[in-house]
Tab-separated table of N, CA and C in Angstrom:
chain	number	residue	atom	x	y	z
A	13	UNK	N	16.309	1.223	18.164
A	13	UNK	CA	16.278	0.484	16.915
A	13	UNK	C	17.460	0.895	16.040
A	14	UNK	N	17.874	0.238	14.888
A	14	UNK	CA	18.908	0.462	14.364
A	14	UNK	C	18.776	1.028	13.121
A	15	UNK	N	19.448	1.832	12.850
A	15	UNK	CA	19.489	2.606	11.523
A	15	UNK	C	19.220	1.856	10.221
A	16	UNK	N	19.340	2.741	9.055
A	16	UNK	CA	19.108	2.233	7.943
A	16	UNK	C	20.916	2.354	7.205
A	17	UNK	N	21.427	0.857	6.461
A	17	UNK	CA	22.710	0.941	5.935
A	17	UNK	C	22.754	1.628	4.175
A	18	UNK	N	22.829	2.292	3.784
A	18	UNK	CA	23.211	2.149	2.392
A	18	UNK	C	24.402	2.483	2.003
A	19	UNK	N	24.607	1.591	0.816
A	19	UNK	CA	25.624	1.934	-0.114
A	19	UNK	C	25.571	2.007	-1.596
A	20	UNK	N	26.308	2.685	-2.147
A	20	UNK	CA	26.001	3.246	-3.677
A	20	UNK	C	26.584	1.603	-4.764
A	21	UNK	N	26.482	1.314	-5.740
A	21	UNK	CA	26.566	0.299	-5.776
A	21	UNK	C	26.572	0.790	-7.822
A	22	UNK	N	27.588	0.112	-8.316
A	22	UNK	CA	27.752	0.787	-10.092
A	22	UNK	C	28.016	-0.622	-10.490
A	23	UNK	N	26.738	-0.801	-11.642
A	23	UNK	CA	27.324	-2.269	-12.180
A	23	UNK	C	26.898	-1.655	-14.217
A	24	UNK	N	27.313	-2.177	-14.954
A	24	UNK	CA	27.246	-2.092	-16.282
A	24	UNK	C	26.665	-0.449	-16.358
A	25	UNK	N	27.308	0.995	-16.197
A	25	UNK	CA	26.562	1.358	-16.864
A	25	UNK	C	25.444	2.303	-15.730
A	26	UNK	N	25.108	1.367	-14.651
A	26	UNK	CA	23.804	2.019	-14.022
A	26	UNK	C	24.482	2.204	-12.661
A	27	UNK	N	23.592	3.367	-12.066
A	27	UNK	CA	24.317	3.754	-10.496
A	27	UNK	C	23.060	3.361	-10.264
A	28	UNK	N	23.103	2.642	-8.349
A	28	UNK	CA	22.161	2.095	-7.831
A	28	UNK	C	22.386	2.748	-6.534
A	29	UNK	N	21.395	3.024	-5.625
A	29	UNK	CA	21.687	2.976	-4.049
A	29	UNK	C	20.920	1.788	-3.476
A	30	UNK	N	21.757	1.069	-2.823
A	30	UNK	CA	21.200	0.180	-2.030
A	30	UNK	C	21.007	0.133	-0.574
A	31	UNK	N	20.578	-0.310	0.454
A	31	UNK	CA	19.748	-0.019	1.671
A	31	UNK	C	18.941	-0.762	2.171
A	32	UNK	N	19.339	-1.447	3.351
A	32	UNK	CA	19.041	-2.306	3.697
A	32	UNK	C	18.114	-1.793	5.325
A	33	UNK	N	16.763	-1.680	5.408
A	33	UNK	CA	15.959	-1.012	6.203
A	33	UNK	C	15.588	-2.039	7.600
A	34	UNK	N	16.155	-1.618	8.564
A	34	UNK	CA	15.516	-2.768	9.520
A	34	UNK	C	14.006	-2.790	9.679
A	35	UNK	N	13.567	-3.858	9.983
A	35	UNK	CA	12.106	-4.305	10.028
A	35	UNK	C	12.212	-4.417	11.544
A	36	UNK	N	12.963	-5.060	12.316
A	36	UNK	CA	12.570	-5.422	14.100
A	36	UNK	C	13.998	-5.503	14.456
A	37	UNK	N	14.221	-5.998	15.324
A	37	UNK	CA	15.545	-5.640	16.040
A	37	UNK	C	16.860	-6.974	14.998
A	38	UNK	N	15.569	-7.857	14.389
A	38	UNK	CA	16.412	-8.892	14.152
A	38	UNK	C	16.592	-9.282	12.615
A	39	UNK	N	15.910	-8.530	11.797
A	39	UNK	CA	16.040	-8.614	10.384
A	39	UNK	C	15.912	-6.969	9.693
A	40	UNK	N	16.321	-7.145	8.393
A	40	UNK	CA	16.832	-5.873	7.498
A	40	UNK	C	15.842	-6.480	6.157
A	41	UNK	N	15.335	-5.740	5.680
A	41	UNK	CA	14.805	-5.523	4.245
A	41	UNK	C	15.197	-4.499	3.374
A	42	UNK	N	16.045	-5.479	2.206
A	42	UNK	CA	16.873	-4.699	0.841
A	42	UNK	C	16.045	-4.107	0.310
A	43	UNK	N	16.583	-2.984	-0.269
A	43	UNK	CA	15.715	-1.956	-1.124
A	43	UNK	C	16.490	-1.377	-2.234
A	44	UNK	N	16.472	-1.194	-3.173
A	44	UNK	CA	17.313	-0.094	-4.386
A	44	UNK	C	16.787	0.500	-4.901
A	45	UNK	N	17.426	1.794	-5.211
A	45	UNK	CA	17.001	2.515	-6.163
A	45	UNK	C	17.449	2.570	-6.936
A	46	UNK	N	17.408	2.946	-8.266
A	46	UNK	CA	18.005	2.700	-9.700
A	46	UNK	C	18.408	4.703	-9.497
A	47	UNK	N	19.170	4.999	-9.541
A	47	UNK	CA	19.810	6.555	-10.109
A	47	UNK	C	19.984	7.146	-11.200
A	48	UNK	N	20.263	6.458	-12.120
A	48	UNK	CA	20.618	6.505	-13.381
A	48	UNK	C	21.144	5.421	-14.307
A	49	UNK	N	20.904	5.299	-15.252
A	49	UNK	CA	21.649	4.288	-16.591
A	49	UNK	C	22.248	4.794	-17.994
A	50	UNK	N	22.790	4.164	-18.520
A	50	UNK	CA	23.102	4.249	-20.114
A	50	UNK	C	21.699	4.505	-21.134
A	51	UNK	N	20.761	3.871	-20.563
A	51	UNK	CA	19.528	4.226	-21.154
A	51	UNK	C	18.659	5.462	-21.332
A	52	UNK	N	19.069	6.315	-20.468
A	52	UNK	CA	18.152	7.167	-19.819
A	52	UNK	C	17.457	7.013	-18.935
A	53	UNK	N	17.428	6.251	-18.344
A	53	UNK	CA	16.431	5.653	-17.237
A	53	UNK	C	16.447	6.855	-15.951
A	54	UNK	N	15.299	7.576	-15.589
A	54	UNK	CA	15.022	7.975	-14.370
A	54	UNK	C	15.141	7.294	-13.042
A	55	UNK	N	15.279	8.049	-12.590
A	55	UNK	CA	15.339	7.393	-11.176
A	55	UNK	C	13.837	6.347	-10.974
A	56	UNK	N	14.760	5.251	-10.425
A	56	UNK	CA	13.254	4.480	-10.260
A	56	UNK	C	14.117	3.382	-9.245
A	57	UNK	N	12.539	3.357	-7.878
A	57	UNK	CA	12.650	2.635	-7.093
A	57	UNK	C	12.175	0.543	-7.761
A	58	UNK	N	13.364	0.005	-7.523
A	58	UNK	CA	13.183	-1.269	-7.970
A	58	UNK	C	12.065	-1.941	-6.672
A	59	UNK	N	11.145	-2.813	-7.332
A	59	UNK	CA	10.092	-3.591	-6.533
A	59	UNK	C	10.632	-4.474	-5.361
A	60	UNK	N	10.343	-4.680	-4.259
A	60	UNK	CA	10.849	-5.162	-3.335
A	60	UNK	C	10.398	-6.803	-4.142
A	61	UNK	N	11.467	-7.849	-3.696
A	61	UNK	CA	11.261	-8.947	-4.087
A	61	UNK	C	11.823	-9.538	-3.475
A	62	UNK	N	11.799	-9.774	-2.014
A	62	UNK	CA	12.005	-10.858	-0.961
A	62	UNK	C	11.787	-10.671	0.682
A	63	UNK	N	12.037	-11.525	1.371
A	63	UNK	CA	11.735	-11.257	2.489
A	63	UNK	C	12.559	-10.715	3.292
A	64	UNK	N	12.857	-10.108	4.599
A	64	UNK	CA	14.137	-9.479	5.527
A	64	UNK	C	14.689	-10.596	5.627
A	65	UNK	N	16.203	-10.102	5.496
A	65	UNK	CA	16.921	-10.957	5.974
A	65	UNK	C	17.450	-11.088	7.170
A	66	UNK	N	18.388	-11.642	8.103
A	66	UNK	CA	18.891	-12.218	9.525
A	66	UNK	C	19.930	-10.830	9.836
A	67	UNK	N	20.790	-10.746	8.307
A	67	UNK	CA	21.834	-9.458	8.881
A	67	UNK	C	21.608	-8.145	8.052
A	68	UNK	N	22.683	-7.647	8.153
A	68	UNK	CA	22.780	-6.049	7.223
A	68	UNK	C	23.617	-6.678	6.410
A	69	UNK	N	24.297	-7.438	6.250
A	69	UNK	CA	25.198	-7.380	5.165
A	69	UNK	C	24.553	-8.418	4.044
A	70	UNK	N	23.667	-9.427	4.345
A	70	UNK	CA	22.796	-9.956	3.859
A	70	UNK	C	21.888	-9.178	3.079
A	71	UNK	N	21.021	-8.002	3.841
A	71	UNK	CA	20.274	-7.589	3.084
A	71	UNK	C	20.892	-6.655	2.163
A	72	UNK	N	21.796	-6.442	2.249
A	72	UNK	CA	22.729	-5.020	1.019
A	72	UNK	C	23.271	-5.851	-0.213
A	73	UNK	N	23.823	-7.462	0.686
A	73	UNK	CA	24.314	-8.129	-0.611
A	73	UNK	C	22.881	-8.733	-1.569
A	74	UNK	N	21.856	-8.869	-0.966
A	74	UNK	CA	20.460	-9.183	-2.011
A	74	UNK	C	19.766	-7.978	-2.953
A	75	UNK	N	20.255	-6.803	-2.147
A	75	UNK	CA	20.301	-5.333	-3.058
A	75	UNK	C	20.915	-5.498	-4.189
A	76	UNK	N	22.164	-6.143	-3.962
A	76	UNK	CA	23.182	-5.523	-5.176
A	76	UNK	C	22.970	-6.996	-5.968
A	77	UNK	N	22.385	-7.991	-5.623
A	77	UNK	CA	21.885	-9.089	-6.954
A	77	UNK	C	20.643	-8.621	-7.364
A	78	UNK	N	19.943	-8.007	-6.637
A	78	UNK	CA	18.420	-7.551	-7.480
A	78	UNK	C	18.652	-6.574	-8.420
A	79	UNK	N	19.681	-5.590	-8.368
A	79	UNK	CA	20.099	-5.073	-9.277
A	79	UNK	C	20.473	-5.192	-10.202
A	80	UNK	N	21.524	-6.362	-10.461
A	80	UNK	CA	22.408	-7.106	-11.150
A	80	UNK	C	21.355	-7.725	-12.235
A	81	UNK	N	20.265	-8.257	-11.584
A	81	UNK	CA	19.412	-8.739	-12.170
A	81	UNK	C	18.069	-7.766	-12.856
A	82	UNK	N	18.141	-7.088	-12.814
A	82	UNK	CA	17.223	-5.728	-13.343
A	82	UNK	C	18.280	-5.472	-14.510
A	83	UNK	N	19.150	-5.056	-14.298
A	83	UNK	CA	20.058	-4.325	-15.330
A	83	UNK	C	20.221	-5.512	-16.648
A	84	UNK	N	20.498	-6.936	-16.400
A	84	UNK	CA	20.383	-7.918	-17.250
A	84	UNK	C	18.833	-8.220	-17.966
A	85	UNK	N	17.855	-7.898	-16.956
A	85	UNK	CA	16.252	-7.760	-18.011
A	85	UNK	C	16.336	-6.677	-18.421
A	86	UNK	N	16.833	-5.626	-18.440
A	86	UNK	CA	16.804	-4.339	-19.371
A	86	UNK	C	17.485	-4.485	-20.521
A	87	UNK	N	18.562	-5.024	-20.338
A	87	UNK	CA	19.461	-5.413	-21.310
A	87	UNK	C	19.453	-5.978	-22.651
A	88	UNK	N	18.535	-7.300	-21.895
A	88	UNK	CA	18.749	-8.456	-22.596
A	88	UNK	C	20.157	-9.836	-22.447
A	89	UNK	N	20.312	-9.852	-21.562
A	89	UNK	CA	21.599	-10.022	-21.394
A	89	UNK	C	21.488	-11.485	-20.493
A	90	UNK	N	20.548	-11.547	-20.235
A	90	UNK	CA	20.105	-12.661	-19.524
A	90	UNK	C	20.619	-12.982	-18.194
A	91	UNK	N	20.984	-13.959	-17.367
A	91	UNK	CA	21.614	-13.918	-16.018
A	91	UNK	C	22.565	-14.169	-16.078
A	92	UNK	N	23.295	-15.062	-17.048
A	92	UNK	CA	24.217	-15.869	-17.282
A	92	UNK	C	25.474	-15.191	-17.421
A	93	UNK	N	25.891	-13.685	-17.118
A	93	UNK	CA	26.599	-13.419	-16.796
A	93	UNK	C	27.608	-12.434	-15.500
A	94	UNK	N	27.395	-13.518	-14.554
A	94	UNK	CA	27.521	-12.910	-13.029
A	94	UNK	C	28.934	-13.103	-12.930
């Protein structure tokens, strides 16, 4: 079976690790963790919110929008700026 990919991932402010976990030989499920922020924020594992995807680079790039999108509801900042 195939390993697990991560990469560290810095958007506004917050360090993330992202990681994309294989499920079967043929899909990966994104995962992040939040490391730190401007806020103080503890480490905190973000809620899984989708299904595996087909590749690894798929599931790392849905890491780093679930993030993108966490950091904008913390914010206030809304989505509207990607």
């Amino acid at each position: 079976m195939r390993t697990d990919a991560t990469q560290p991932f810095h958007y506004r402010g917050y360090d993330f690790m992202c990681t994309a976990h294989p499920v079967d030989e043929a899909t990966f499920q994104p995962r992040v963790l939040c490391l730190r922020g401007n806020d103080s924020v503890q480490q905190v594992e973000l809620l899984q919110d989708s299904d595996a995807y087909g590749s690894l680079a798929e599931a790392l790039r849905h890491a780093e929008q679930q993030a993108v999108r966490w950091v904008h509801d913390r914010t206030g900042d809304g989505q509207g700026r990607f």
